[in-house]
mmCIF file of C-alpha atoms in Angstrom:
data_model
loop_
_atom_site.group_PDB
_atom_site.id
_atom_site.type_symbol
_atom_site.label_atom_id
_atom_site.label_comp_id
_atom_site.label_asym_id
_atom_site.label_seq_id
_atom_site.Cartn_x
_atom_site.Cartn_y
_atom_site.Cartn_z
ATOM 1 C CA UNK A 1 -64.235 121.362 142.675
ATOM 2 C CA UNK A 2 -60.521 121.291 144.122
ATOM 3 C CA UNK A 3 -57.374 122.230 143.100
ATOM 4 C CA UNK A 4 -55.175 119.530 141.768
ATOM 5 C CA UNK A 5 -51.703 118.502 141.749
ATOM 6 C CA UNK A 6 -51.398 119.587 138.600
ATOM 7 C CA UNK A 7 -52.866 123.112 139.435
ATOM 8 C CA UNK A 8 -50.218 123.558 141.798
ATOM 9 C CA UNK A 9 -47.191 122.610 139.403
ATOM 10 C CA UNK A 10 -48.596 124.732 136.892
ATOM 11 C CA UNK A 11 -48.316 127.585 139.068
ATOM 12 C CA UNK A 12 -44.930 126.934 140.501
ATOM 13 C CA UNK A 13 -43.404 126.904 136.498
ATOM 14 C CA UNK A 14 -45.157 129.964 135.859
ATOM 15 C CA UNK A 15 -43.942 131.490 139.150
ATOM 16 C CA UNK A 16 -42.265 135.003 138.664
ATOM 17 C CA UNK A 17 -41.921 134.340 134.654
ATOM 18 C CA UNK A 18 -44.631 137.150 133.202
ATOM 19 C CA UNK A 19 -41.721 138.605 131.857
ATOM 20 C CA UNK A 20 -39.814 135.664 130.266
ATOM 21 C CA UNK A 21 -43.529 134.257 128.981
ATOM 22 C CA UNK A 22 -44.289 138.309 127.561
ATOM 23 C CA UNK A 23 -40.748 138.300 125.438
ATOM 24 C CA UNK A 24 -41.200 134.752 123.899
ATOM 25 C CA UNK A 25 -44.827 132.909 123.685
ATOM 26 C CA UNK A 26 -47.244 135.892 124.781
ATOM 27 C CA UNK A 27 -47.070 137.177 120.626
ATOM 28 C CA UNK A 28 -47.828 133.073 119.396
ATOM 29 C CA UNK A 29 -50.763 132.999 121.974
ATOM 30 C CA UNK A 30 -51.809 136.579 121.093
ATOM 31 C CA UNK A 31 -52.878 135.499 117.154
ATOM 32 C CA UNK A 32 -56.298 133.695 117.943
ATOM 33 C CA UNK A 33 -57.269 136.712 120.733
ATOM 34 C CA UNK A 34 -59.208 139.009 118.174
ATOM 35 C CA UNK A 35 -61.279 135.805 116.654
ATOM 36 C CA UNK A 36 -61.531 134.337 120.657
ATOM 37 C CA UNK A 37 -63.704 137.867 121.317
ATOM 38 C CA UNK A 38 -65.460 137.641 118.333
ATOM 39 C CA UNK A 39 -67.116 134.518 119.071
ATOM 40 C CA UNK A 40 -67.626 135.663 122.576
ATOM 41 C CA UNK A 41 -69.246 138.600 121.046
ATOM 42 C CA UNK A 42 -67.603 141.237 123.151
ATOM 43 C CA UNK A 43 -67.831 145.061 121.950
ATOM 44 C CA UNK A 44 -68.477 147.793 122.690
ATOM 45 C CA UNK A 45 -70.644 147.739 126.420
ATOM 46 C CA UNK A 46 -69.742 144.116 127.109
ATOM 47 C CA UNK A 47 -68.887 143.486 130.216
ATOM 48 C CA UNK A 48 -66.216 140.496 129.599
ATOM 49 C CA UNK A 49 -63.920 138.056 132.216
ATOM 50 C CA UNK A 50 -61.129 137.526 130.467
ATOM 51 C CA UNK A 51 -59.244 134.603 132.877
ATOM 52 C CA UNK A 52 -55.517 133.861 132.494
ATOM 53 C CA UNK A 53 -55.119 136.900 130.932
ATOM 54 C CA UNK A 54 -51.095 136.674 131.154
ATOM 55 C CA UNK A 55 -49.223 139.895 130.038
ATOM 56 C CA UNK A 56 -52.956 141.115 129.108
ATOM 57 C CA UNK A 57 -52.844 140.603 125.440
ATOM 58 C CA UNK A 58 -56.690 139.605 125.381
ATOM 59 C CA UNK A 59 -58.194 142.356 128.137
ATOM 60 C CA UNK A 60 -55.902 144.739 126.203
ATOM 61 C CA UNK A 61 -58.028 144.388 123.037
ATOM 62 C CA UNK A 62 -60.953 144.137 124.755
ATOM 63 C CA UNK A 63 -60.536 147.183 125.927
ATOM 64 C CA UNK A 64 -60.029 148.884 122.592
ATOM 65 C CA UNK A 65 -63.688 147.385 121.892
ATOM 66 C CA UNK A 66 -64.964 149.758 124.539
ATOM 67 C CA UNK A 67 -66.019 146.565 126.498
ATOM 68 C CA UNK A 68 -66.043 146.716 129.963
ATOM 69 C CA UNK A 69 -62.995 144.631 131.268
ATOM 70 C CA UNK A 70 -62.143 142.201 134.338
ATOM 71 C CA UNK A 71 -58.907 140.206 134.196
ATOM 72 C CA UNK A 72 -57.445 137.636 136.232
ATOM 73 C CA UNK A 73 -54.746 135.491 136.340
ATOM 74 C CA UNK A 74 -53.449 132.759 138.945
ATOM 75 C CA UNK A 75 -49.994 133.816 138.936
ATOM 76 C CA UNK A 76 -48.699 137.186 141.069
ATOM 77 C CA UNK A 77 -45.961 138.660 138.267
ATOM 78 C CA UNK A 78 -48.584 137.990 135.671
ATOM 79 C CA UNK A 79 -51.514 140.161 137.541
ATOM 80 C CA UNK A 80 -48.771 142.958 137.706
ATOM 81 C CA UNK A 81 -47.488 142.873 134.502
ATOM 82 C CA UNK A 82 -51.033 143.525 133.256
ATOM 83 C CA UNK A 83 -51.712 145.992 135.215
ATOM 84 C CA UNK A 84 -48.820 148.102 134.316
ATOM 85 C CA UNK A 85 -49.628 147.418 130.809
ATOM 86 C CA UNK A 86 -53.476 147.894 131.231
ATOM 87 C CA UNK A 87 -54.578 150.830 132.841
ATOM 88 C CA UNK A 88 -58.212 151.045 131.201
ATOM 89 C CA UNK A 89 -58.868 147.339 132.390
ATOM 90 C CA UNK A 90 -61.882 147.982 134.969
ATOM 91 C CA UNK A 91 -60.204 145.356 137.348
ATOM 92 C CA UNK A 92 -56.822 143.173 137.019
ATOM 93 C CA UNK A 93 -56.718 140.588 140.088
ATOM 94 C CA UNK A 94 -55.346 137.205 141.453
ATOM 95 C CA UNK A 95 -57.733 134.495 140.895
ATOM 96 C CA UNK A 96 -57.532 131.255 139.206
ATOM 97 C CA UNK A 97 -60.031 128.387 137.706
ATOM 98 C CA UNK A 98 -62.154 126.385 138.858
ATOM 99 C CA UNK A 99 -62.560 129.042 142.394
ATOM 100 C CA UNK A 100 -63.610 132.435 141.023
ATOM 101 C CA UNK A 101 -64.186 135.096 143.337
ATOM 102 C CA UNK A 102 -67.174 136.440 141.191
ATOM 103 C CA UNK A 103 -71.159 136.103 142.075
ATOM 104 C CA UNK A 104 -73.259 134.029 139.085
ATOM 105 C CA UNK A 105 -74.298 135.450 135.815
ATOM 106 C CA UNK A 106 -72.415 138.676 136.497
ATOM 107 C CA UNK A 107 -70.755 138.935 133.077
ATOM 108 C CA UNK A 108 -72.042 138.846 129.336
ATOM 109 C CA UNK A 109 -68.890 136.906 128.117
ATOM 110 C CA UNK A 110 -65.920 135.090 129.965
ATOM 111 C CA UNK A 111 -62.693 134.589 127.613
ATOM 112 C CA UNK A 112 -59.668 132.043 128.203
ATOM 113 C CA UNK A 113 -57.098 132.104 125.900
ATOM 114 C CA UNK A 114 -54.812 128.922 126.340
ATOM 115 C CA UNK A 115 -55.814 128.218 129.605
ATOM 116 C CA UNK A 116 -57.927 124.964 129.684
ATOM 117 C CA UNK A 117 -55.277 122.974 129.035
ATOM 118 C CA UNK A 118 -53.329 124.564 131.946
ATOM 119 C CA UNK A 119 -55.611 123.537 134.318
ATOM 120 C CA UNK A 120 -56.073 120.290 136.177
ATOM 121 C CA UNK A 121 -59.839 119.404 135.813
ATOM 122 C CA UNK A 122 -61.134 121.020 132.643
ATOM 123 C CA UNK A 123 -64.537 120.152 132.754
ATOM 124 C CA UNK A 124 -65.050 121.881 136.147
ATOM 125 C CA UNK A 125 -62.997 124.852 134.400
ATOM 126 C CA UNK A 126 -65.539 125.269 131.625
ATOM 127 C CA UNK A 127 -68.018 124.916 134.179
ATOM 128 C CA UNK A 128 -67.484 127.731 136.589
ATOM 129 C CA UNK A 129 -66.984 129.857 133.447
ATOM 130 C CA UNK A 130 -70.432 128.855 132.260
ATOM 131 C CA UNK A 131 -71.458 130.114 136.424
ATOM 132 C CA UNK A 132 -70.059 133.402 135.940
ATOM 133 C CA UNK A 133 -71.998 134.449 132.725
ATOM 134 C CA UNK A 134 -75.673 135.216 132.197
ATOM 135 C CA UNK A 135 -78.283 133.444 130.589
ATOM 136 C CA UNK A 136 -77.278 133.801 126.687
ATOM 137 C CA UNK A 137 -73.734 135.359 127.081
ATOM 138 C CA UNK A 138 -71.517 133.199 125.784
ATOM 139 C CA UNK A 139 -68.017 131.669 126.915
ATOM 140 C CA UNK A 140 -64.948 131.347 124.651
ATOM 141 C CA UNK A 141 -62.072 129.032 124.880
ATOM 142 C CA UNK A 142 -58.326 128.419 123.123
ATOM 143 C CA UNK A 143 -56.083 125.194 123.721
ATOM 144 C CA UNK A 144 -53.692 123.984 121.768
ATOM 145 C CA UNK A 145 -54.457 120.575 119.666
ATOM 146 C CA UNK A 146 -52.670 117.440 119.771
ATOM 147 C CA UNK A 147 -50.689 116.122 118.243
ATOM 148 C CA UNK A 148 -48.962 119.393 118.620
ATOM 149 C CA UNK A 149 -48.051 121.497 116.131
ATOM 150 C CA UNK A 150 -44.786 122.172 114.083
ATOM 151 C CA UNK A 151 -43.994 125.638 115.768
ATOM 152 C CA UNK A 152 -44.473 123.347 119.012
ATOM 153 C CA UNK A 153 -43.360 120.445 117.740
ATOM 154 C CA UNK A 154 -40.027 121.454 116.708
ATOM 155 C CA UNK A 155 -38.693 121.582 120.072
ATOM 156 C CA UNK A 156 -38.797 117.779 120.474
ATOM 157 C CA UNK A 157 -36.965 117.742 117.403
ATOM 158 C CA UNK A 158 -34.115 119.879 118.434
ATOM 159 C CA UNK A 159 -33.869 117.605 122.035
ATOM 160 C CA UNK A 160 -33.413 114.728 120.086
ATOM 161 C CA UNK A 161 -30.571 116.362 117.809
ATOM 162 C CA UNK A 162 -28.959 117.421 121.018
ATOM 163 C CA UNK A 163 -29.318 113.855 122.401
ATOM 164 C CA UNK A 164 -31.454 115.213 125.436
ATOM 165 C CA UNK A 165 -34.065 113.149 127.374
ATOM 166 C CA UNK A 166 -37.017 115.071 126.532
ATOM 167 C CA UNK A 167 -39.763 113.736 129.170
ATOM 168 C CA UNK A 168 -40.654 116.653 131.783
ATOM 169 C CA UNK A 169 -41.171 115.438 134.519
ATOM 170 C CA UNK A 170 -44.006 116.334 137.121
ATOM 171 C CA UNK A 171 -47.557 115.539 137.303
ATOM 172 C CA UNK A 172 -50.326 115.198 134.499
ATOM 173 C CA UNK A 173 -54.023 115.658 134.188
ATOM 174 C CA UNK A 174 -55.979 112.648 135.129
ATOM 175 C CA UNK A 175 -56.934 110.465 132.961
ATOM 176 C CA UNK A 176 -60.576 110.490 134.102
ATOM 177 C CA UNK A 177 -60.245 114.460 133.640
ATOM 178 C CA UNK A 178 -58.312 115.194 130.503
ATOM 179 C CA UNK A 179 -60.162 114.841 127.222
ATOM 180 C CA UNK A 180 -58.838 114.904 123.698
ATOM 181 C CA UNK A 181 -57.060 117.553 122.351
ATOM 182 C CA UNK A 182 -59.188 117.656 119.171
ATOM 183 C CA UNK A 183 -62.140 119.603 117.554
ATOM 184 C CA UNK A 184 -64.680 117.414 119.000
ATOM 185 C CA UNK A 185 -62.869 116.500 121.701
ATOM 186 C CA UNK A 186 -62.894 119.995 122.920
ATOM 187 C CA UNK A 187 -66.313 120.580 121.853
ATOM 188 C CA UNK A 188 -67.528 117.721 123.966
ATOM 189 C CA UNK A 189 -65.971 119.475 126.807
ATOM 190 C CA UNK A 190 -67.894 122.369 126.246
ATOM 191 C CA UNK A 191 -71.171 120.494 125.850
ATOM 192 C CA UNK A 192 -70.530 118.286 129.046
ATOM 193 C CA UNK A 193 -70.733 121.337 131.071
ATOM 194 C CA UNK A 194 -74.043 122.234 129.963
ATOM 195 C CA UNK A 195 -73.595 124.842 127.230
ATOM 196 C CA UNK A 196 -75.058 125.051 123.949
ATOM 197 C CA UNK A 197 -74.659 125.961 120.530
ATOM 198 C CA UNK A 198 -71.538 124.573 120.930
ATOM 199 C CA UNK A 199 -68.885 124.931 118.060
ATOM 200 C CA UNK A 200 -65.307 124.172 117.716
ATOM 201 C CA UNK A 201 -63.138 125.506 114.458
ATOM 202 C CA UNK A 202 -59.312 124.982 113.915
ATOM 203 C CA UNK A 203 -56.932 127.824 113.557
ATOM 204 C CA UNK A 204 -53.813 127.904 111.698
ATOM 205 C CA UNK A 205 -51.243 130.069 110.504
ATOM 206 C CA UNK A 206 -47.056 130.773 110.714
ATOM 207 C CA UNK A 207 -45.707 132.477 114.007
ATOM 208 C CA UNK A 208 -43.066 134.962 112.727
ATOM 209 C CA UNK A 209 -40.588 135.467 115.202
ATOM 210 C CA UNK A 210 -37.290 136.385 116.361
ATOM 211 C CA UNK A 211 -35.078 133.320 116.476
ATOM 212 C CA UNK A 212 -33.210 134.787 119.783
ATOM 213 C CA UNK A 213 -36.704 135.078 120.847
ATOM 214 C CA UNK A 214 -37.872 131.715 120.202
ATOM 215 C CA UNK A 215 -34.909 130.507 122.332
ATOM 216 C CA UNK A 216 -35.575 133.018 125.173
ATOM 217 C CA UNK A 217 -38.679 131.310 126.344
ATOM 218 C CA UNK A 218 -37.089 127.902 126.916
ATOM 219 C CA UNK A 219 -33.870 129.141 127.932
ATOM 220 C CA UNK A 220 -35.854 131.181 130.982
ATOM 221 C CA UNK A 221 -37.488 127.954 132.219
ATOM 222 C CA UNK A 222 -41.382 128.686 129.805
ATOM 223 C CA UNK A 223 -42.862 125.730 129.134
ATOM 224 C CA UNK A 224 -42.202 122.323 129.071
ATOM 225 C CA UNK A 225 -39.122 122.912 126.976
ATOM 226 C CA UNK A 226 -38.114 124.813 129.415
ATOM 227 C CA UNK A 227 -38.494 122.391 132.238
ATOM 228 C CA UNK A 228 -36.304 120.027 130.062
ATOM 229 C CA UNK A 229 -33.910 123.146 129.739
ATOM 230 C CA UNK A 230 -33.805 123.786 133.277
ATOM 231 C CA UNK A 231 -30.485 122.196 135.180
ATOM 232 C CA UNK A 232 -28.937 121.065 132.014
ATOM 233 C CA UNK A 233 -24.753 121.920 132.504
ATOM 234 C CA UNK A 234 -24.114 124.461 130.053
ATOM 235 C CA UNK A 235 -22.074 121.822 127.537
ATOM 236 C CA UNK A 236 -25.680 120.280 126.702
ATOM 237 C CA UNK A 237 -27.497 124.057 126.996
ATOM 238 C CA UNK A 238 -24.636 124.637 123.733
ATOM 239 C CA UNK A 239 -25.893 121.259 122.235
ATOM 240 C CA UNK A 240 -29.290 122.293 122.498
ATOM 241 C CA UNK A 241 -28.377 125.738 120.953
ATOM 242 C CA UNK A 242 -26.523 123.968 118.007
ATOM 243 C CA UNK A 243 -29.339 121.605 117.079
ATOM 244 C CA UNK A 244 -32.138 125.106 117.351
ATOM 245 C CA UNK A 245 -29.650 126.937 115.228
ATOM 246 C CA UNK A 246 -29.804 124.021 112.413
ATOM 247 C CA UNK A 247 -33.007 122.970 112.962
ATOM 248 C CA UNK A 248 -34.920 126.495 112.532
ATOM 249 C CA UNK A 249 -32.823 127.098 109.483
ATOM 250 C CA UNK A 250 -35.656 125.664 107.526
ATOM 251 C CA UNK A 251 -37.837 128.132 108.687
ATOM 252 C CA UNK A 252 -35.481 131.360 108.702
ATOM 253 C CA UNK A 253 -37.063 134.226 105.636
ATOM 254 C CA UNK A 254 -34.389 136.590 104.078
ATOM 255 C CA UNK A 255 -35.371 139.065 107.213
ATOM 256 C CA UNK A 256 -33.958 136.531 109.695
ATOM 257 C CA UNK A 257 -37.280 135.714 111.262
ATOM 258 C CA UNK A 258 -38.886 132.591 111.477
ATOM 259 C CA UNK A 259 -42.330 131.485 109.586
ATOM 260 C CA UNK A 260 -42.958 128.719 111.794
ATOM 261 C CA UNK A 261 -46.334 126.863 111.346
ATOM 262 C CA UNK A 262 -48.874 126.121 113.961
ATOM 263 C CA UNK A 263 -52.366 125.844 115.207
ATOM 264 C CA UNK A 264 -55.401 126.137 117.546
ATOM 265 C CA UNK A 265 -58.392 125.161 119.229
ATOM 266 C CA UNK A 266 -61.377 127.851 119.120
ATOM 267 C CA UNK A 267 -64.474 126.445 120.438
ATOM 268 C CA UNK A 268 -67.132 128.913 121.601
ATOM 269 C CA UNK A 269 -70.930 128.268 123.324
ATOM 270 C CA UNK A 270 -73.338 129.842 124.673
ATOM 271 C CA UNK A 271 -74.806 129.671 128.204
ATOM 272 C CA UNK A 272 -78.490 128.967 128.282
#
């Protein structure tokens, strides 16, 4: 198992943005976290891994479950933005997939909320989760689908208004690595490392959120819309901003926030 190219580009976006990522997509990728513990199982005793555990939306819950929590996360302002935030998580450290510093079958339940598909070899991902819990514990995943969804969508929309290239550039996972962003595609992933009882259900529902916040993420360099965001002279930046303005109108409710529609991955298995 070794770190890829794309490992180490995901890392470098994230770099120093656990703020930026906590004000704009940590409350989207928070919605599936109670249902992503529920089919790992974890309450009250459970000793649970929660990896990529950002801001600490997931560990934080776990917590109030009375389960007994270990985060990590591969990024440095991450790790101590959670522990700030999470001072009954048993242990909040820097580690990252597919390395992690943790002896075999020494949890009931590992948790990853959006995190396979920030990760360049996702089968070797899924596997050293599966390492880390005992026989019978079970291991819990999010991703988001593809074709992406509107809430995700949208952006691409609003670069095209603008008249922006929208390809980020930067390295991909390999083909002979990646695997379909789908139900089965992600359940295949799952079963290819050697877990069972494999299932794979589809989450949906509207994101409400601030419009300014919406914008933040991007505008602070989060995500691929913010990679096409970054370096743009600030004539296109007020493009951008015009097409977002008339583009989320659609989606604006009489108390200003947006309803904006998306979806997710939940596949959970357990280890044998």
């Amino acid at each position: 198992m070794t770190t890829t190219a794309f490992d180490e580009y995901e890392r470098s976006r994230w770099a120093g943005r656990a703020e930026a990522y906590d004000r704009s997509l940590a409350a989207l990728c928070a919605y599936p976290a109670p249902a992503l513990l529920d089919a790992a199982d974890v309450g009250a005793g459970t000793r649970v891994l929660d990896v990529g555990t950002g801001s600490g939306t997931v560990a934080g819950l776990a917590c109030a479950r009375h389960a007994t929590v270990v985060a990590v996360d591969a990024e440095p302002s991450m790790v101590e933005w959670a522990r700030d935030r999470l001072p009954s998580v048993d242990e909040v450290r820097l580690a990252s997939l597919p390395h992690l510093p943790f002896d075999s079958r020494s949890f009931d339940a590992a948790v990853a909320n959006f995190v396979i598909n920030h990760v360049g070899d996702p089968l070797a991902a899924i596997t050293e989760l599966r390492r880390v819990v005992r026989a019978g514990g079970r291991v819990a995943v999010t991703v988001w689908p593809h074709p992406p969804p509107e809430a995700q969508s949208l952006w691409g929309e609003v670069f095209d208004a603008a008249g922006v290239d929208r390809r980020a550039p930067g390295p991909t996972v390999d083909a002979d690595r990646d695997f379909p962003r789908t139900p089965d595609g992600l359940a295949g992933l799952l079963d290819q490392a050697g877990l069972t009882d494999v299932r794979c259900d589809t989450l949906t529902w509207a994101h409400r959120t601030d419009p300014e916040a919406w914008w933040s993420g991007p505008a602070n360099g989060v995500s691929k819309p913010g990679l096409v965001m970054e370096g743009q002279p600030a004539a296109v930046i007020s493009r951008i901003r015009a097409a977002y303005d008339e583009l989320t109108a659609r989606y604006r409710g009489q108390d200003g926030l947006l309803a904006l529609p998306t979806a997710a991955l939940l596949a959970t298995a357990s280890v044998p």
